[in-house]
PDB file of C-alpha atoms in Angstrom:
ATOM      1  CA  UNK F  20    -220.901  83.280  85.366  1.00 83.00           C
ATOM      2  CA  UNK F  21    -221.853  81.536  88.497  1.00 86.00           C
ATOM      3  CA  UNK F  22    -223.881  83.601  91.284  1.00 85.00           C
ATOM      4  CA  UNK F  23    -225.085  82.435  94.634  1.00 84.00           C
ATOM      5  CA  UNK F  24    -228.464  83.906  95.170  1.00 85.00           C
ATOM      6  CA  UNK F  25    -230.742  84.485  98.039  1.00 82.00           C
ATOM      7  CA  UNK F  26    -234.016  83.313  96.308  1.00 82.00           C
ATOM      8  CA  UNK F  27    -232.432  81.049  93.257  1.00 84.00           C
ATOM      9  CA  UNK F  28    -229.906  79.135  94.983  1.00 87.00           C
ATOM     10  CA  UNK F  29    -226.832  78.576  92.647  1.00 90.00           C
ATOM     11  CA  UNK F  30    -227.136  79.922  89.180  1.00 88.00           C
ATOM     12  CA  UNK F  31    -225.437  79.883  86.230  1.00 90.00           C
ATOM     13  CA  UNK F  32    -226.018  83.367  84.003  1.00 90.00           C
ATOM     14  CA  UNK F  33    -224.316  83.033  80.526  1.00 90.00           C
ATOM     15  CA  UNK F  34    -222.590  86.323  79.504  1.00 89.00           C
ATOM     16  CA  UNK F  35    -225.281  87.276  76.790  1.00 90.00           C
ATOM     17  CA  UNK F  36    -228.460  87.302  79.515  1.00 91.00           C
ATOM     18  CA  UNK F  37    -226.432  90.427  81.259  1.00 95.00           C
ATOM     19  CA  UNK F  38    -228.316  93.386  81.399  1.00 96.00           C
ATOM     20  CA  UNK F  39    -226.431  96.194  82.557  1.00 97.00           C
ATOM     21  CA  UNK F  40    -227.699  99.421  84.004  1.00 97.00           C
ATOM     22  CA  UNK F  41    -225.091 102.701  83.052  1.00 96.00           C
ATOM     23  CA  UNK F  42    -226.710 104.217  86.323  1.00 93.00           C
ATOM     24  CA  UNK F  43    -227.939 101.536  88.051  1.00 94.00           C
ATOM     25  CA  UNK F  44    -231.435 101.615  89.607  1.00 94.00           C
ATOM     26  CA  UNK F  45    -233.562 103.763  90.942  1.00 92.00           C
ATOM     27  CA  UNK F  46    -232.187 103.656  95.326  1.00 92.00           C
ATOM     28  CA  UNK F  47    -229.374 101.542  94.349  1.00 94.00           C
ATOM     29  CA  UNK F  48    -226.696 103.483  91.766  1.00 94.00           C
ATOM     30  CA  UNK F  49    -224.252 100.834  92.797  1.00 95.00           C
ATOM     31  CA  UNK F  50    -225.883  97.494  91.251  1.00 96.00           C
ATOM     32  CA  UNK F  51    -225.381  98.077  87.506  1.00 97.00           C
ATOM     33  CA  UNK F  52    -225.449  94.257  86.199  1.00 96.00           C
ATOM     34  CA  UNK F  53    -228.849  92.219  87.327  1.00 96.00           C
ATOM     35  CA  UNK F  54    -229.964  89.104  84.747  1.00 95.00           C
ATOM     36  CA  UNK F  55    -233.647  88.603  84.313  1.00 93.00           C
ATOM     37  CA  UNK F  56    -234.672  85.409  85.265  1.00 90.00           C
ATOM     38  CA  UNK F  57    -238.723  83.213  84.656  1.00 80.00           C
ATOM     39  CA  UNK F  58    -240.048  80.194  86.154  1.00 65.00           C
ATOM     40  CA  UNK F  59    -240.139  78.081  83.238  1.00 60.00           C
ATOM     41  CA  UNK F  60    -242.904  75.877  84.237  1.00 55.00           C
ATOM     42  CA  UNK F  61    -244.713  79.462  84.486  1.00 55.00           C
ATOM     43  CA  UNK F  62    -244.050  80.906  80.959  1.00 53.00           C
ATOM     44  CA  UNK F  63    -243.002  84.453  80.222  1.00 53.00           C
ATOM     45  CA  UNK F  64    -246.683  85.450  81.411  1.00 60.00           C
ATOM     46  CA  UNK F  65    -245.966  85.438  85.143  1.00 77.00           C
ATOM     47  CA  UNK F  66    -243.484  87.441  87.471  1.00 87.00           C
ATOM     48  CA  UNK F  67    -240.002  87.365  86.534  1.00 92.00           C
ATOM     49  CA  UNK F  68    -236.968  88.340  88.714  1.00 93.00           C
ATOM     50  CA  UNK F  69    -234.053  91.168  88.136  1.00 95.00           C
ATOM     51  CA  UNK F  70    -231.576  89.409  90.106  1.00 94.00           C
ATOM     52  CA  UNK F  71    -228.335  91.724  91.096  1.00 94.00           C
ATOM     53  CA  UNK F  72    -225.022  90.211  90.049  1.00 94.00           C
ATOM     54  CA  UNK F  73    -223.500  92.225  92.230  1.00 93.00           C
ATOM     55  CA  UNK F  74    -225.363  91.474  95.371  1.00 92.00           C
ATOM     56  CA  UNK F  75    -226.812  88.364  95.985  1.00 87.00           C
ATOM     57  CA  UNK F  76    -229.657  88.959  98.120  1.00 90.00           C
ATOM     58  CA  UNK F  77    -231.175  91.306  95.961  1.00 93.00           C
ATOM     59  CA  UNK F  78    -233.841  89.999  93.108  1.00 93.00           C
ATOM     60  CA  UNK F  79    -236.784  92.667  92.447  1.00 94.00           C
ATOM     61  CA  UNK F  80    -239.765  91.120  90.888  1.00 95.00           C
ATOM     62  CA  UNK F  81    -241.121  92.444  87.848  1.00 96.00           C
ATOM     63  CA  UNK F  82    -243.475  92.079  85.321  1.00 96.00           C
ATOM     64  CA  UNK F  83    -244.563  92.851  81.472  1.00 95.00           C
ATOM     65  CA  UNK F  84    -247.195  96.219  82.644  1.00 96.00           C
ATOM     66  CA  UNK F  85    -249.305  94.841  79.640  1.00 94.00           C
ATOM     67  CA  UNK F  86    -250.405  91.694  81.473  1.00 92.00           C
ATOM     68  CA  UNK F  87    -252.961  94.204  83.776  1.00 93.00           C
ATOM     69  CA  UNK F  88    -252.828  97.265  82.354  1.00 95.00           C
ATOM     70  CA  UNK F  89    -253.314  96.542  78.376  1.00 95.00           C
ATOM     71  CA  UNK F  90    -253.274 100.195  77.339  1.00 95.00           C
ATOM     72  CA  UNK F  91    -249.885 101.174  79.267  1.00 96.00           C
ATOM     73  CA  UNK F  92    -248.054 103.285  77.292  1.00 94.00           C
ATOM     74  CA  UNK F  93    -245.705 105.885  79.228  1.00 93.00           C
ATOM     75  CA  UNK F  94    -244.044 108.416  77.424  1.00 90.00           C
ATOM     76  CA  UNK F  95    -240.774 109.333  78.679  1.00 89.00           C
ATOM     77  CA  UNK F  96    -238.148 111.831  77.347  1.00 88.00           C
ATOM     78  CA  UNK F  97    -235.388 110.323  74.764  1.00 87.00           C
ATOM     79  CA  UNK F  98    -233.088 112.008  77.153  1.00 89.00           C
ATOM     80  CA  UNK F  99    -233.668 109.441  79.237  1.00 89.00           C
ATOM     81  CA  UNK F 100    -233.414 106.717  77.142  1.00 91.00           C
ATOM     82  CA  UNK F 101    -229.620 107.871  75.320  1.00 92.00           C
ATOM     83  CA  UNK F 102    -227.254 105.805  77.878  1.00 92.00           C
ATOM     84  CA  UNK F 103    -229.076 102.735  76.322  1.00 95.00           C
ATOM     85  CA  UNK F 104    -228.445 103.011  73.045  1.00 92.00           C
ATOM     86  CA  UNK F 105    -230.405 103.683  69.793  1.00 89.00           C
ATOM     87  CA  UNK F 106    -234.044 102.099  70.369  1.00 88.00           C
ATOM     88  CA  UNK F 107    -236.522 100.606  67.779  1.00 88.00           C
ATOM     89  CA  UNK F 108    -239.652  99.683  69.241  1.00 86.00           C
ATOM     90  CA  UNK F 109    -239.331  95.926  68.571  1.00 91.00           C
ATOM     91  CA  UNK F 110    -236.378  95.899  70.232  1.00 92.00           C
ATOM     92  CA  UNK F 111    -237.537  96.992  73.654  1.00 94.00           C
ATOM     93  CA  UNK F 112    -238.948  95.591  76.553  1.00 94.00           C
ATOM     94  CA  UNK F 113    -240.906  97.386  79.240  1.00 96.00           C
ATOM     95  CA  UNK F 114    -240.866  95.964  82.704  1.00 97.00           C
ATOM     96  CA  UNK F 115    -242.919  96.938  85.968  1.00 97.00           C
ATOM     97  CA  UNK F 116    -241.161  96.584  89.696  1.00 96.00           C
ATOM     98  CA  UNK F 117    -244.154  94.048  91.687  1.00 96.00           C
ATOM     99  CA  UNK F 118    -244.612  95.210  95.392  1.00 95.00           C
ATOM    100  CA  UNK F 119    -245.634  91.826  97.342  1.00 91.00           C
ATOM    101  CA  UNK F 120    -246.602  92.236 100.711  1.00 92.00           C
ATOM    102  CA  UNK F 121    -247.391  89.393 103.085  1.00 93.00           C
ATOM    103  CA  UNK F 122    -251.380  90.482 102.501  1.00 94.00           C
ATOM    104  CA  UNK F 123    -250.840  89.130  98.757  1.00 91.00           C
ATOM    105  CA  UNK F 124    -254.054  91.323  98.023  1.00 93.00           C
ATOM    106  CA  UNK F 125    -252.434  94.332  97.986  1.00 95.00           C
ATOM    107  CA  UNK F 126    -250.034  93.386  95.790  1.00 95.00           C
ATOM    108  CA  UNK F 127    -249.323  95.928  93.476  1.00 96.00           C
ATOM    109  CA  UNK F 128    -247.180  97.340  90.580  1.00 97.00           C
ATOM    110  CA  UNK F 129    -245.025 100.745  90.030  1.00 97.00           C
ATOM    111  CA  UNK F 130    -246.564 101.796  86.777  1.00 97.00           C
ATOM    112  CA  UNK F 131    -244.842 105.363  87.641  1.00 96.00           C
ATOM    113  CA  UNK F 132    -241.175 103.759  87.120  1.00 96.00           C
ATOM    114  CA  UNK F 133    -240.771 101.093  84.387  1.00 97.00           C
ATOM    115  CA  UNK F 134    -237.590  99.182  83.189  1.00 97.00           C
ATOM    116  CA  UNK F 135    -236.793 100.127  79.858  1.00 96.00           C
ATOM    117  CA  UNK F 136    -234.527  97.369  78.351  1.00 96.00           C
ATOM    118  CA  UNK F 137    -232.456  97.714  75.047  1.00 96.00           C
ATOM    119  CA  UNK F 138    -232.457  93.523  74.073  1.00 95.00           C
ATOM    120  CA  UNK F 139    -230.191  94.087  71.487  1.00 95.00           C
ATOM    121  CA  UNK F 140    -227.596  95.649  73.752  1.00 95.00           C
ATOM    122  CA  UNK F 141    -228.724  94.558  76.816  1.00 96.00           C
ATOM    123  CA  UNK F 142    -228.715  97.827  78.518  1.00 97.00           C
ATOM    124  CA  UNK F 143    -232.016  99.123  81.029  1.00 97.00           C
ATOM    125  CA  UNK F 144    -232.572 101.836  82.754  1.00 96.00           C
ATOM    126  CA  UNK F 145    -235.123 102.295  85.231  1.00 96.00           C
ATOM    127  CA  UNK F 146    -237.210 106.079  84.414  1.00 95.00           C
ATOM    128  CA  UNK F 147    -239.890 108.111  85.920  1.00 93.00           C
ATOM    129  CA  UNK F 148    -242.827 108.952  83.637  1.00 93.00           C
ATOM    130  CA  UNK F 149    -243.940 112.360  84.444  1.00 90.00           C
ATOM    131  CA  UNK F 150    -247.639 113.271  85.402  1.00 87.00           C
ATOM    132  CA  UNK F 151    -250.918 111.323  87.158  1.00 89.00           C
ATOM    133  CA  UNK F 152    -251.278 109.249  84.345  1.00 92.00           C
ATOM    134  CA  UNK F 153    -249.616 106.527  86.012  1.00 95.00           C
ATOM    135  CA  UNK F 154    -249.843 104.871  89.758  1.00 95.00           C
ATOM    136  CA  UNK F 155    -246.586 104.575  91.746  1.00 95.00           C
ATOM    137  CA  UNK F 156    -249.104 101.520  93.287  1.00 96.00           C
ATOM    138  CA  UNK F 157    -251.124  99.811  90.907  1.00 96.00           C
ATOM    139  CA  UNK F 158    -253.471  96.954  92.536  1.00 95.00           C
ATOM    140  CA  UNK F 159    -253.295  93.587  90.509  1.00 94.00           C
ATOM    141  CA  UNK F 160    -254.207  91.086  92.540  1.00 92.00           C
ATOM    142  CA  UNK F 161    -258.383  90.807  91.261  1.00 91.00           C
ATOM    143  CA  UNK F 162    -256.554  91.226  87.890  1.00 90.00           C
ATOM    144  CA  UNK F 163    -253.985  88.167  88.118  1.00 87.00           C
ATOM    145  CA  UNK F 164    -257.179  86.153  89.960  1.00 86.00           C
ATOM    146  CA  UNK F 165    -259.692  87.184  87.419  1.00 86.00           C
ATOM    147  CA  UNK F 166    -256.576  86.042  84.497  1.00 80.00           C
ATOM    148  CA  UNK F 167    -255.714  82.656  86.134  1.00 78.00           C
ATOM    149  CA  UNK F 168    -259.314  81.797  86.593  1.00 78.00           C
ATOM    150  CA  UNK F 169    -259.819  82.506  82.963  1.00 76.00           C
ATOM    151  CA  UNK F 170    -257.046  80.147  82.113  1.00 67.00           C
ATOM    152  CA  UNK F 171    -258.337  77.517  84.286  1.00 54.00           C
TER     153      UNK F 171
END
């Protein structure tokens, strides 16, 4: 499938990358089929993209919650998780929405709502995890600085 996108350009999205969301996401029921898409140069350690199939101009960026918060572990209801599919733990991946403002230190992450992707059948939903545990707005920024400058 080709898709013209706002941030990518043209694109090419083979028909196993789909991930399709029953009930779409979280402000936007309509956009059900987004692919996830990496800078390669980057590696699967940076911010990655949910681009909409749907709609072109939409691409949310979002990241593995691990990367700054290592002991993120959200529980959320199996209720939520059934239009998915059967889930075993190796075969999910968790994914935090990234909030980039034009002051890039206050960027920040939704810990409150996470992705939850089935990779085996390519299905996500997007939940909300009950209680204070979690921040709706997370600050990363000293935590991504602090990580690249230990790479260096």
């Amino acid at each position: 499938m080709k898709v013209t996108t706002k941030i990518f350009g043209e694109i090419v999205i083979e028909d196993d990358k789909i991930i399709h969301f029953p009930s779409g996401i979280i402000g936007f029921p309509d956009l059900t089929d987004f692919a996830l898409i990496h800078d390669e140069e980057k590696g699967a350690g940076s911010i990655h993209w949910l681009q909409s199939l749907q709609e072109p101009a939409f691409a949310m960026p979002v990241m593995d919650p691990l990367i700054v918060r290592p002991d993120y572990n959200p529980q959320v209801d199996d209720e939520l998780l059934k239009p998915i599919g059967e889930l075993m733990p190796e075969e999910i991946l968790v994914m935090v929405t990234v909030t980039i403002p034009s002051d890039l230190t206050r960027m920040s992450v939704n810990l409150r709502g996470p992705v939850i992707i089935n990779t085996v059948e390519r299905k996500a939903c997007q939940v909300i995890v009950e209680g204070e545990t979690y921040e709706v707005k997370y600050p990363i920024y000293d935590i991504l600085n602090s990580r690249k400058k230990e790479g260096e």
